[in-house]
PDB file of C-alpha atoms and ligand atoms in Angstrom:
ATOM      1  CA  UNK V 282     -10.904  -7.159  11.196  1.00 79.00           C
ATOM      2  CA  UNK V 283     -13.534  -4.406  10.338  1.00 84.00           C
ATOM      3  CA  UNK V 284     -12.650  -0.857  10.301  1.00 86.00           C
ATOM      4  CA  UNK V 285     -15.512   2.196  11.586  1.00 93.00           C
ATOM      5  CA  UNK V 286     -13.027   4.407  10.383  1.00 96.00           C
ATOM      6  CA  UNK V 287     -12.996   6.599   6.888  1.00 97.00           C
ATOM      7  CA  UNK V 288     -10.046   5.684   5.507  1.00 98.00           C
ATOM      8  CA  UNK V 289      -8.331   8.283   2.799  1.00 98.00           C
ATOM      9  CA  UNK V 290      -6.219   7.196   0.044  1.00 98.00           C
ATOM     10  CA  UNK V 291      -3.972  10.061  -1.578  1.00 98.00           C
ATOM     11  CA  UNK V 292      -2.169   9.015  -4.735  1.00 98.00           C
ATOM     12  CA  UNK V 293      -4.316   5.778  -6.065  1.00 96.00           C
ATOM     13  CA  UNK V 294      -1.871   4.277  -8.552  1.00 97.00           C
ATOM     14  CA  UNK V 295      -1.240   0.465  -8.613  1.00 97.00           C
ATOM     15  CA  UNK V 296      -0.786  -0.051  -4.591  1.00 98.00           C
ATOM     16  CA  UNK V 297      -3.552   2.779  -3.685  1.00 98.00           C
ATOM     17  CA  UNK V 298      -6.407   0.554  -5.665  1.00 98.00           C
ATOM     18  CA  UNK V 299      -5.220  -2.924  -4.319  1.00 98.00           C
ATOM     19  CA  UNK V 300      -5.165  -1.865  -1.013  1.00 98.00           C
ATOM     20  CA  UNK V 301      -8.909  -0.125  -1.784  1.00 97.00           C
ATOM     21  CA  UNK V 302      -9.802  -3.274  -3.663  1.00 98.00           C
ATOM     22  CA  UNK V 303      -8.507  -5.722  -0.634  1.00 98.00           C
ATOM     23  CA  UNK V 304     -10.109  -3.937   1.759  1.00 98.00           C
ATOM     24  CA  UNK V 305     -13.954  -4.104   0.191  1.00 98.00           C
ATOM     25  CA  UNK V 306     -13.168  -7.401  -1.069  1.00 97.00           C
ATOM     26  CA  UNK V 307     -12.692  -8.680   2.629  1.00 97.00           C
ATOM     27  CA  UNK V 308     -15.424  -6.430   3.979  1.00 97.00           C
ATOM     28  CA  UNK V 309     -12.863  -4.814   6.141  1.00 97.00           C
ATOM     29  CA  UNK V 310     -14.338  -1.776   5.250  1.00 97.00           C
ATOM     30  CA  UNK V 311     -17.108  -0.351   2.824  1.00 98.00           C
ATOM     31  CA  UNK V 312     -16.906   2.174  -0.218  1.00 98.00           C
ATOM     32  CA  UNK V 313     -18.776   4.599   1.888  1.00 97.00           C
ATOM     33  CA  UNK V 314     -15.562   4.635   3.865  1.00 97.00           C
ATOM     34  CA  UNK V 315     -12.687   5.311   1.607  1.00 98.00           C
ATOM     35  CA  UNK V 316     -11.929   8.477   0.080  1.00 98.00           C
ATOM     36  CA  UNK V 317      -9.605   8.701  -2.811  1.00 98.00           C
ATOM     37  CA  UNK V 318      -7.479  11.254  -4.508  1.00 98.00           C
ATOM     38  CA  UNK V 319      -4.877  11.576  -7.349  1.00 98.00           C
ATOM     39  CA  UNK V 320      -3.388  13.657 -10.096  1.00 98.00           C
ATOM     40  CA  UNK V 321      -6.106  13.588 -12.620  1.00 98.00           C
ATOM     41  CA  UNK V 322      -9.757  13.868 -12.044  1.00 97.00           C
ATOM     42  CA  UNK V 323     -10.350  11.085 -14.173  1.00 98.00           C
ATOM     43  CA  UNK V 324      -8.363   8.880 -12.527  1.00 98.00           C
ATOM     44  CA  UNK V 325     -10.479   9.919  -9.464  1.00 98.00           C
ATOM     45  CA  UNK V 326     -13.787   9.230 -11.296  1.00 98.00           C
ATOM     46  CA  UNK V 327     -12.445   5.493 -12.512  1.00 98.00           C
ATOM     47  CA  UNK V 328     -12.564   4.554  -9.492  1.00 98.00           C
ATOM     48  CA  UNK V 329     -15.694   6.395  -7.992  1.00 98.00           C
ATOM     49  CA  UNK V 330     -17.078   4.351 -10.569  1.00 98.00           C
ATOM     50  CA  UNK V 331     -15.397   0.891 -10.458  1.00 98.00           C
ATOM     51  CA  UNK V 332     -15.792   0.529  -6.486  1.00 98.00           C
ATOM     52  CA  UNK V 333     -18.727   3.264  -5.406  1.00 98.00           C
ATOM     53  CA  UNK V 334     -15.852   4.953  -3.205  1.00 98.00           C
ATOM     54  CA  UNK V 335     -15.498   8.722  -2.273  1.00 98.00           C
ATOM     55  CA  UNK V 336     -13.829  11.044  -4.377  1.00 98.00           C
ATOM     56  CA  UNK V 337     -12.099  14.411  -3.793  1.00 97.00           C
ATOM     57  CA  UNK V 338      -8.830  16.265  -4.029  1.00 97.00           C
ATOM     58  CA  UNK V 339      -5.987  16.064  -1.834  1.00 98.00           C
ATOM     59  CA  UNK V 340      -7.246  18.286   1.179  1.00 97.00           C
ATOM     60  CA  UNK V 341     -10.592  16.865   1.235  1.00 97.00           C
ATOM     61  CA  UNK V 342      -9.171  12.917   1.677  1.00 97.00           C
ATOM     62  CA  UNK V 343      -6.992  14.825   4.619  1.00 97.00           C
ATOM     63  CA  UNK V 344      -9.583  16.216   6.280  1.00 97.00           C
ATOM     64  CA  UNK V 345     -12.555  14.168   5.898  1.00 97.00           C
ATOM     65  CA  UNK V 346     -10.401  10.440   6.394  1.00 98.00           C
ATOM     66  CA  UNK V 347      -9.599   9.924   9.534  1.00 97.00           C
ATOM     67  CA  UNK V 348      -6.628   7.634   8.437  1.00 98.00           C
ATOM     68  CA  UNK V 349      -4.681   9.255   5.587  1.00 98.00           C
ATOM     69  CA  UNK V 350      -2.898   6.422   3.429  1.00 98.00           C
ATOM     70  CA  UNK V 351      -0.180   8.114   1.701  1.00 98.00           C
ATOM     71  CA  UNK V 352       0.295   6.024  -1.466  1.00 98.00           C
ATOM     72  CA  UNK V 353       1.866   8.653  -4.115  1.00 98.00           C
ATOM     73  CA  UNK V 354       5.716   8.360  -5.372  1.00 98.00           C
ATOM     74  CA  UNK V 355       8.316   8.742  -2.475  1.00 97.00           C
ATOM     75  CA  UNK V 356      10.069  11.649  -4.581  1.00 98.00           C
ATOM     76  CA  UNK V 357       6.688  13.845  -4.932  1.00 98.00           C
ATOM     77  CA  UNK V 358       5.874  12.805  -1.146  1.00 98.00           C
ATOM     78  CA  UNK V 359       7.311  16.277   0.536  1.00 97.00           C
ATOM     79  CA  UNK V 360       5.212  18.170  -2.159  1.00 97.00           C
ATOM     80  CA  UNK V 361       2.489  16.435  -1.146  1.00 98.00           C
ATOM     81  CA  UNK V 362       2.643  16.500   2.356  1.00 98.00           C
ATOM     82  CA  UNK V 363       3.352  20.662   2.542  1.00 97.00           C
ATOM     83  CA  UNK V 364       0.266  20.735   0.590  1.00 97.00           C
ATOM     84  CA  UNK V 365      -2.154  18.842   3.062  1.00 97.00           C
ATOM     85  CA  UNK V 366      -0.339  20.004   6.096  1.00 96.00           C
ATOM     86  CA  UNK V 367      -3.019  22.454   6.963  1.00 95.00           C
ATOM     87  CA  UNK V 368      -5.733  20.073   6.506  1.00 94.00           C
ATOM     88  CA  UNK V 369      -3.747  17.015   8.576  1.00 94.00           C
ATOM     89  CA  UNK V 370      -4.977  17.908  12.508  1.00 90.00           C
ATOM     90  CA  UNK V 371      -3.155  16.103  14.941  1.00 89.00           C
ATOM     91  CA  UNK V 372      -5.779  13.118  15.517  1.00 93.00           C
ATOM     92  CA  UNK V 373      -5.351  11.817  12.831  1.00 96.00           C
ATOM     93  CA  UNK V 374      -3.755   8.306  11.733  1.00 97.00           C
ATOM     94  CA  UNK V 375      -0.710   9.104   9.229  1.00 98.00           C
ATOM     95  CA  UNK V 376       0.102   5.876   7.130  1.00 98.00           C
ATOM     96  CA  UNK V 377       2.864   6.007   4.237  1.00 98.00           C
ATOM     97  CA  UNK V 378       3.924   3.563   1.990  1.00 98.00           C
ATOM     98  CA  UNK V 379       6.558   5.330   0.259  1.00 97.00           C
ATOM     99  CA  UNK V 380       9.517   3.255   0.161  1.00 95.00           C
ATOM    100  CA  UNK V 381      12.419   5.167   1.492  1.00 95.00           C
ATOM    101  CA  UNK V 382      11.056   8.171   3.395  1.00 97.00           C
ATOM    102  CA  UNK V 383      11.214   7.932   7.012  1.00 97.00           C
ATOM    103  CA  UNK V 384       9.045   8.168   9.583  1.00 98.00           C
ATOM    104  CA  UNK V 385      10.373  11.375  11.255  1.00 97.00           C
ATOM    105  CA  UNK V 386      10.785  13.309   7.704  1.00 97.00           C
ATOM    106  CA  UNK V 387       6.515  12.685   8.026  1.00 97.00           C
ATOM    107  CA  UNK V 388       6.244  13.685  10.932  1.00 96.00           C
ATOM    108  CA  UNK V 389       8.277  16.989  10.303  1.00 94.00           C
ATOM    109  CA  UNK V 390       6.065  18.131   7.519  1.00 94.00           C
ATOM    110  CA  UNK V 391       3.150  18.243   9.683  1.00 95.00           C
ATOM    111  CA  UNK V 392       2.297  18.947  13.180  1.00 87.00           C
ATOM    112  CA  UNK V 393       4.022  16.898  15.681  1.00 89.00           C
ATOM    113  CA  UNK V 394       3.595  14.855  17.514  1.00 94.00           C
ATOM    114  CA  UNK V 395       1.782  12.637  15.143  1.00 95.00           C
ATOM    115  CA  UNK V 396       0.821   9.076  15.035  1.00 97.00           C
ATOM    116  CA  UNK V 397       2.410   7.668  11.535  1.00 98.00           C
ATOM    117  CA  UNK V 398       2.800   4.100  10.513  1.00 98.00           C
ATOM    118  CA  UNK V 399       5.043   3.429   7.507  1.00 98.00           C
ATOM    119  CA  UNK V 400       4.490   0.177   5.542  1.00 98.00           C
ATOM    120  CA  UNK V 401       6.377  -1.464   2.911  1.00 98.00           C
ATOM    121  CA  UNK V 402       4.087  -3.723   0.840  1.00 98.00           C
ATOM    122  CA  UNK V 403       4.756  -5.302  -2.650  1.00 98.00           C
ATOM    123  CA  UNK V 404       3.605  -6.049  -5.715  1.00 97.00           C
ATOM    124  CA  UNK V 405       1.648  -9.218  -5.127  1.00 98.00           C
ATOM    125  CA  UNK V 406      -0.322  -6.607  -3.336  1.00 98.00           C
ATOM    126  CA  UNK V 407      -2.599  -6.204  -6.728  1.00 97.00           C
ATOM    127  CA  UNK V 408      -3.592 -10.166  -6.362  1.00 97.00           C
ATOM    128  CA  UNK V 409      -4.267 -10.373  -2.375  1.00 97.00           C
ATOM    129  CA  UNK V 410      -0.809 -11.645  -2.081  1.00 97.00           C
ATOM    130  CA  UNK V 411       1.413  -9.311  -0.613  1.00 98.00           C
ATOM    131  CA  UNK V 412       3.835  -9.822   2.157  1.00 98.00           C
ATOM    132  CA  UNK V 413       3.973  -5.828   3.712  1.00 98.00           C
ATOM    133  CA  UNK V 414       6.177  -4.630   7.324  1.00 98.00           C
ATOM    134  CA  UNK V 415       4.413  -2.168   9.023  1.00 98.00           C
ATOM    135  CA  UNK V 416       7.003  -0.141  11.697  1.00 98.00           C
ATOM    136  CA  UNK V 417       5.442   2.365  14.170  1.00 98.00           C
ATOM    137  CA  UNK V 418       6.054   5.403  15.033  1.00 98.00           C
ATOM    138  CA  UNK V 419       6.960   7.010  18.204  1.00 97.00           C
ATOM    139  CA  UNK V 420       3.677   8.516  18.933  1.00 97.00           C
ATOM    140  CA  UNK V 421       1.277   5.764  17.167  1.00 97.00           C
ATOM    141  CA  UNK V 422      -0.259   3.079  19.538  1.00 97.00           C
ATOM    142  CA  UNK V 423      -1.492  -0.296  19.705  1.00 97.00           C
ATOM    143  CA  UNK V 424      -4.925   0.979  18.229  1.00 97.00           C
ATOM    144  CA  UNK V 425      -3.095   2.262  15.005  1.00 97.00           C
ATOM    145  CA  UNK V 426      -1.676  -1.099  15.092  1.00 98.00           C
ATOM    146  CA  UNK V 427      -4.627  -2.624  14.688  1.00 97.00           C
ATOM    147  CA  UNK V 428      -5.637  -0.905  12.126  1.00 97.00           C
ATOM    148  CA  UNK V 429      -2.965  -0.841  10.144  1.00 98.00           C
ATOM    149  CA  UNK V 430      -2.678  -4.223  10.083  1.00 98.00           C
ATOM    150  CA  UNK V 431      -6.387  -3.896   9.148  1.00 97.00           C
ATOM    151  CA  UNK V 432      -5.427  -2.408   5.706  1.00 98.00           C
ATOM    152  CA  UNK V 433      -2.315  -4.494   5.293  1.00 98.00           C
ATOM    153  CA  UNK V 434      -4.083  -7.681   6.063  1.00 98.00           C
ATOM    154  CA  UNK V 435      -6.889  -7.549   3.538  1.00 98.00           C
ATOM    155  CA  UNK V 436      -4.551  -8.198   0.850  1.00 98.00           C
ATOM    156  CA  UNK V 437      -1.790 -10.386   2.137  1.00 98.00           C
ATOM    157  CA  UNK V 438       0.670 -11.268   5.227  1.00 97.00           C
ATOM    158  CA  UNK V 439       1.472  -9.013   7.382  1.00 98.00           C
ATOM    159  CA  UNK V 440       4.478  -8.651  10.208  1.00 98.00           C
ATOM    160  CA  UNK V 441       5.814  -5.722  13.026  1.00 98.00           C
ATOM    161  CA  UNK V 442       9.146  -4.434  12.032  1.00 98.00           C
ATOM    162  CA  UNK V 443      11.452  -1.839  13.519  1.00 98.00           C
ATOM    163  CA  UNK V 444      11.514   1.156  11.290  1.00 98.00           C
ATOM    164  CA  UNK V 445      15.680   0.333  11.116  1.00 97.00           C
ATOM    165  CA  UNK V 446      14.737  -2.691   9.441  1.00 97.00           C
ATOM    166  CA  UNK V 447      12.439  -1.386   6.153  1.00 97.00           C
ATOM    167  CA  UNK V 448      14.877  -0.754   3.776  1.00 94.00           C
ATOM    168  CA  UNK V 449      16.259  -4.597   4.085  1.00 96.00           C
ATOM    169  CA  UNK V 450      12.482  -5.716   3.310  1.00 97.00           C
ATOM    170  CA  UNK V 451      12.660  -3.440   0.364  1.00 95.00           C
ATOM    171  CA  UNK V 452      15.298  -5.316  -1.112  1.00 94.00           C
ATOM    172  CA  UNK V 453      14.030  -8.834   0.081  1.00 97.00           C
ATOM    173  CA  UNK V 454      10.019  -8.696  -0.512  1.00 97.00           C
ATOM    174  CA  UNK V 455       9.769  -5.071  -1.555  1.00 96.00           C
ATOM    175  CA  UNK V 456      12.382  -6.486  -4.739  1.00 96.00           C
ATOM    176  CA  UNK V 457      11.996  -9.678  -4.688  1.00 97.00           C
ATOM    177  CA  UNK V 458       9.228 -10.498  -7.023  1.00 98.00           C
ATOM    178  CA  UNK V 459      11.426  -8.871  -9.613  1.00 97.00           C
ATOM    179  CA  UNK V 460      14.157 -11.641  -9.319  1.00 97.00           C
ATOM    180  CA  UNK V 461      11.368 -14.552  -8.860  1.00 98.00           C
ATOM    181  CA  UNK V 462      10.114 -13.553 -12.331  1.00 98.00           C
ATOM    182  CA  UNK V 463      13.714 -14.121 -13.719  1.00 98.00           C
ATOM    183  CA  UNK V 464      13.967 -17.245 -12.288  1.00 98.00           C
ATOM    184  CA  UNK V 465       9.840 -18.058 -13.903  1.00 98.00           C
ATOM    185  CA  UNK V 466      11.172 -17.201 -16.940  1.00 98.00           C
ATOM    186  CA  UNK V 467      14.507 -18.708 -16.726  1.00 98.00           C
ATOM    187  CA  UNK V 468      12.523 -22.459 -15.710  1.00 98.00           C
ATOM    188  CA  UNK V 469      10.282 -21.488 -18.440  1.00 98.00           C
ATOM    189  CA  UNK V 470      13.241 -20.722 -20.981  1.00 98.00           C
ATOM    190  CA  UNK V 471      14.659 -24.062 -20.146  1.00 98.00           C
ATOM    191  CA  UNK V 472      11.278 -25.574 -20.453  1.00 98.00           C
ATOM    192  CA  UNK V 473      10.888 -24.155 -24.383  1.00 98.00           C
ATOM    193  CA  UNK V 474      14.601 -25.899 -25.257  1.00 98.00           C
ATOM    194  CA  UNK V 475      13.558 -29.548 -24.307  1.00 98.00           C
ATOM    195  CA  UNK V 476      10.355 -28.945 -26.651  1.00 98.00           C
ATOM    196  CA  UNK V 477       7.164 -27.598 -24.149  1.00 98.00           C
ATOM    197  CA  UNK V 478       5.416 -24.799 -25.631  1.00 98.00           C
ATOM    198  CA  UNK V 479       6.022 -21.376 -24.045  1.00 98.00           C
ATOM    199  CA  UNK V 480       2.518 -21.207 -22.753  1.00 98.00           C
ATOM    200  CA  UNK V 481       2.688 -24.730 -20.739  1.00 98.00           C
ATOM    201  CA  UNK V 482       6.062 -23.919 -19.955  1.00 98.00           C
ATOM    202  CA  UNK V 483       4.977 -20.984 -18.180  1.00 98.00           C
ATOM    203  CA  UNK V 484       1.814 -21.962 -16.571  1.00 98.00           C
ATOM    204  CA  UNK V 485       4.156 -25.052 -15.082  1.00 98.00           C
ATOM    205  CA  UNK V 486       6.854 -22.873 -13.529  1.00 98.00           C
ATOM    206  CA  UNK V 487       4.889 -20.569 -12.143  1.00 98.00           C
ATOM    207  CA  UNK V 488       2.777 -22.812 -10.273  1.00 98.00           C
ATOM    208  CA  UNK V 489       5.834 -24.368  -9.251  1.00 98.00           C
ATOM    209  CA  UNK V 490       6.935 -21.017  -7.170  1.00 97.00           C
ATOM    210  CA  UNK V 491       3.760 -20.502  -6.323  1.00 97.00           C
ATOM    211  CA  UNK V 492       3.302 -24.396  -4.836  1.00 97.00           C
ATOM    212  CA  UNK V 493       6.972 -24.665  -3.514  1.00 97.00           C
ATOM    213  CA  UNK V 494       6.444 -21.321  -1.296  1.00 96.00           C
ATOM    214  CA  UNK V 495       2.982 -22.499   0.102  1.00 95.00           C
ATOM    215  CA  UNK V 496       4.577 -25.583   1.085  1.00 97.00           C
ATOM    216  CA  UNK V 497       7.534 -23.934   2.613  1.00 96.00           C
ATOM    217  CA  UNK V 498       4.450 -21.641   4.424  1.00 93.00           C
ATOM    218  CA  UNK V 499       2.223 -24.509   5.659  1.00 94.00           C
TER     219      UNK V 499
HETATM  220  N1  NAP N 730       4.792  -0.936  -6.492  1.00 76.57           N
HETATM  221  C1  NAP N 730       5.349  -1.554  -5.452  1.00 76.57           C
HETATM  222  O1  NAP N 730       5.728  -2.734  -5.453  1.00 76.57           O
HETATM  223  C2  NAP N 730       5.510  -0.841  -4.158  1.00 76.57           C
HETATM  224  C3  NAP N 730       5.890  -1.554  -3.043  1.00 76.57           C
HETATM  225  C4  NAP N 730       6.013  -0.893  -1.836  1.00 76.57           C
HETATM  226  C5  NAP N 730       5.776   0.456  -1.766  1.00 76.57           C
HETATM  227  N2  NAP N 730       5.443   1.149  -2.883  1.00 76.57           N
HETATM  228  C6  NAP N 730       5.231   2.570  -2.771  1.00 76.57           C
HETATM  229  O2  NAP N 730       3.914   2.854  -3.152  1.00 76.57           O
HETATM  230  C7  NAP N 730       3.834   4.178  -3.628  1.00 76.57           C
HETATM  231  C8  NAP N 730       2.969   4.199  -4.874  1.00 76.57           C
HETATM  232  O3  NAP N 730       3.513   3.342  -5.843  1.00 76.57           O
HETATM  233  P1  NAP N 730       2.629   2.846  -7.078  1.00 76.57           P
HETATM  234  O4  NAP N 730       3.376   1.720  -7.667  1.00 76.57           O
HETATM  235  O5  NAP N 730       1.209   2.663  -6.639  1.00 76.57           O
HETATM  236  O6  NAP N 730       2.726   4.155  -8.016  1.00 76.57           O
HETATM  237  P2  NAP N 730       1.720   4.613  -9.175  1.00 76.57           P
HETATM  238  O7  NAP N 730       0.994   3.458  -9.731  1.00 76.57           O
HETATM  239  O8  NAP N 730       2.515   5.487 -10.078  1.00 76.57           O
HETATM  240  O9  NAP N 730       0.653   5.527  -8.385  1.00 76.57           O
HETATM  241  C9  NAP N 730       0.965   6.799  -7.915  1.00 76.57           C
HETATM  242  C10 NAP N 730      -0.340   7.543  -7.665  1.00 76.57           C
HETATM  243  O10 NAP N 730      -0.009   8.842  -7.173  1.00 76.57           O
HETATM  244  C11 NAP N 730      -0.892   9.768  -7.803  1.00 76.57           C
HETATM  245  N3  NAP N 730      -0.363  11.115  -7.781  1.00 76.57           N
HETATM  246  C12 NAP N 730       0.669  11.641  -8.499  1.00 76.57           C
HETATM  247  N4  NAP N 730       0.788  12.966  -8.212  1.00 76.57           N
HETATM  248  C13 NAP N 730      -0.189  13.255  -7.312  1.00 76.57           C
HETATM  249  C14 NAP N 730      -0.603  14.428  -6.659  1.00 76.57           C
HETATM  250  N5  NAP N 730       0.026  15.594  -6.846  1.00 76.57           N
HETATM  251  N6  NAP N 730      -1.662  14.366  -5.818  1.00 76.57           N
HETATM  252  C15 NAP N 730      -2.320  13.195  -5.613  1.00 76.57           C
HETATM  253  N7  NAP N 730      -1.976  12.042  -6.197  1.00 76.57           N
HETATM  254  C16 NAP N 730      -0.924  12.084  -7.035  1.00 76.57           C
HETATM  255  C17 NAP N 730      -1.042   9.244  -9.204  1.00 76.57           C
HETATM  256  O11 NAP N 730      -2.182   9.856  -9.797  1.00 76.57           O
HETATM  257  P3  NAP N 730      -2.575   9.543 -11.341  1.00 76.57           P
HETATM  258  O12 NAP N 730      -3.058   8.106 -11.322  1.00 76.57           O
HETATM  259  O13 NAP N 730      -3.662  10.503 -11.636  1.00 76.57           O
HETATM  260  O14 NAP N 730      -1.324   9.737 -12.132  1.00 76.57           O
HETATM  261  C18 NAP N 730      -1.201   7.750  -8.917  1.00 76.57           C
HETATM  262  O15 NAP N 730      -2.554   7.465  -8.624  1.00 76.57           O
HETATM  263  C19 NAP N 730       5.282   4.631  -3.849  1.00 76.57           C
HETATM  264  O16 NAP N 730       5.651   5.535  -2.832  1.00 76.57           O
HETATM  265  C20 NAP N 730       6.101   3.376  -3.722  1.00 76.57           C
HETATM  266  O17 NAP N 730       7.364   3.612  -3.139  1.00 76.57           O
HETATM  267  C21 NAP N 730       5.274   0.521  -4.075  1.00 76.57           C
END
């Protein structure tokens, strides 16, 4: 689906650029349309540069977007959060993606009632891959729905949770490329002893995960 909305990323780190990435990538929306922030300038002006996106600080993502993607660390979140707070009005679309927090510890730091959708995406995010939950809040609707599948869907599968139910995806997709890699490697370790080279070894387990699950999928 196509967004008409401006679309603010605060904190644009490994998940804040893939998302920004998979959305112009699928023409969901264009770089016109997202505004970015994060600690340093610089970081800012990488990716002004790499993608022809907005740049600005904190409070001007919060105010001009009218979806705010919160994509910093869950620990710095609260900081984060008491800082925009003033610049957050109440029509906007909150969406967080910091693992942990809930919904309703949002929703405190600003003005309720808000709409807020939190998602829990993964790594696999960076190659278009990712398999995210999105759970809603009380207040959002079917709209925010839409569009948060919008940004969720431009870089992988997405499906409706209950908020109850996030921290279990966090250990099963949120964790689990972590333990597919150890079982990559471990194929490719065995590989090695019964004389493959490392590199073929690799290449053949890998696409051996990657083939098994999209057979499993289709
Ligand atoms: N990685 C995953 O698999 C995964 C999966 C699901 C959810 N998440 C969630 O995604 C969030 C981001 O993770 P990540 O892996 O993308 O982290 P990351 O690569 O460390 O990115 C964090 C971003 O936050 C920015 N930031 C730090 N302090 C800031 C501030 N005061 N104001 C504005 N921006 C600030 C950083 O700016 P600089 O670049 O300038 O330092 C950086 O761009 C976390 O909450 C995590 O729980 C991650």
């Amino acid at each position: 689906m196509v967004t008409d909305k401006t679309l603010g990323f605060i904190g644009a780190g490994n998940m804040g650029e893939a998302l920004l990435k998979g959305l112009l990538n699928t023409k969901a929306a264009r770089p016109e349309q997202i505004l970015v922030s994060a600690r340093r300038p610089e970081r800012v002006q990488e990716l002004v540069r790499a993608y022809g996106v907005r740049g600005g600080e904190n409070g001007d993502v919060a105010r001009d977007a009218d979806v705010v993607v919160l994509c910093v660390k869950p620990q710095i979140l609260d900081q984060i959060l008491r800082g925009i707070s003033a610049d957050v009005s109440r029509e906007k679309l909150i969406v967080s993606i910091a693992a942990g927090v809930p919904i309703a510890a949002i929703e405190r730091r600003l003005h309720p009632p808000m709409r807020i959708v939190r998602a829990m995406p993964n790594t696999p995010a960076t190659v278009g891959a990712a398999a995210t939950a999105l759970a809603l809040g009380e207040h959002a609707t079917e709209a925010d729905l839409a569009t948060a599948r919008t940004i969720f869907d431009s870089v992988g599968l997405t499906v409706l949770l209950e908020e109850s139910q996030l921290d279990a995806v966090t250990g099963l997709s949120g964790s689990g490329p972590a333990y597919l890699f150890l079982i990559i490697e471990a194929l490719a370790d065995a590989g090695v002893k019964v004389g493959l080279s490392r590199r073929a070894s690799m290449q053949l387990a890998a696409q051996t995960v990657l083939g098994s699950a999209k057979l499993l999928i289709e």
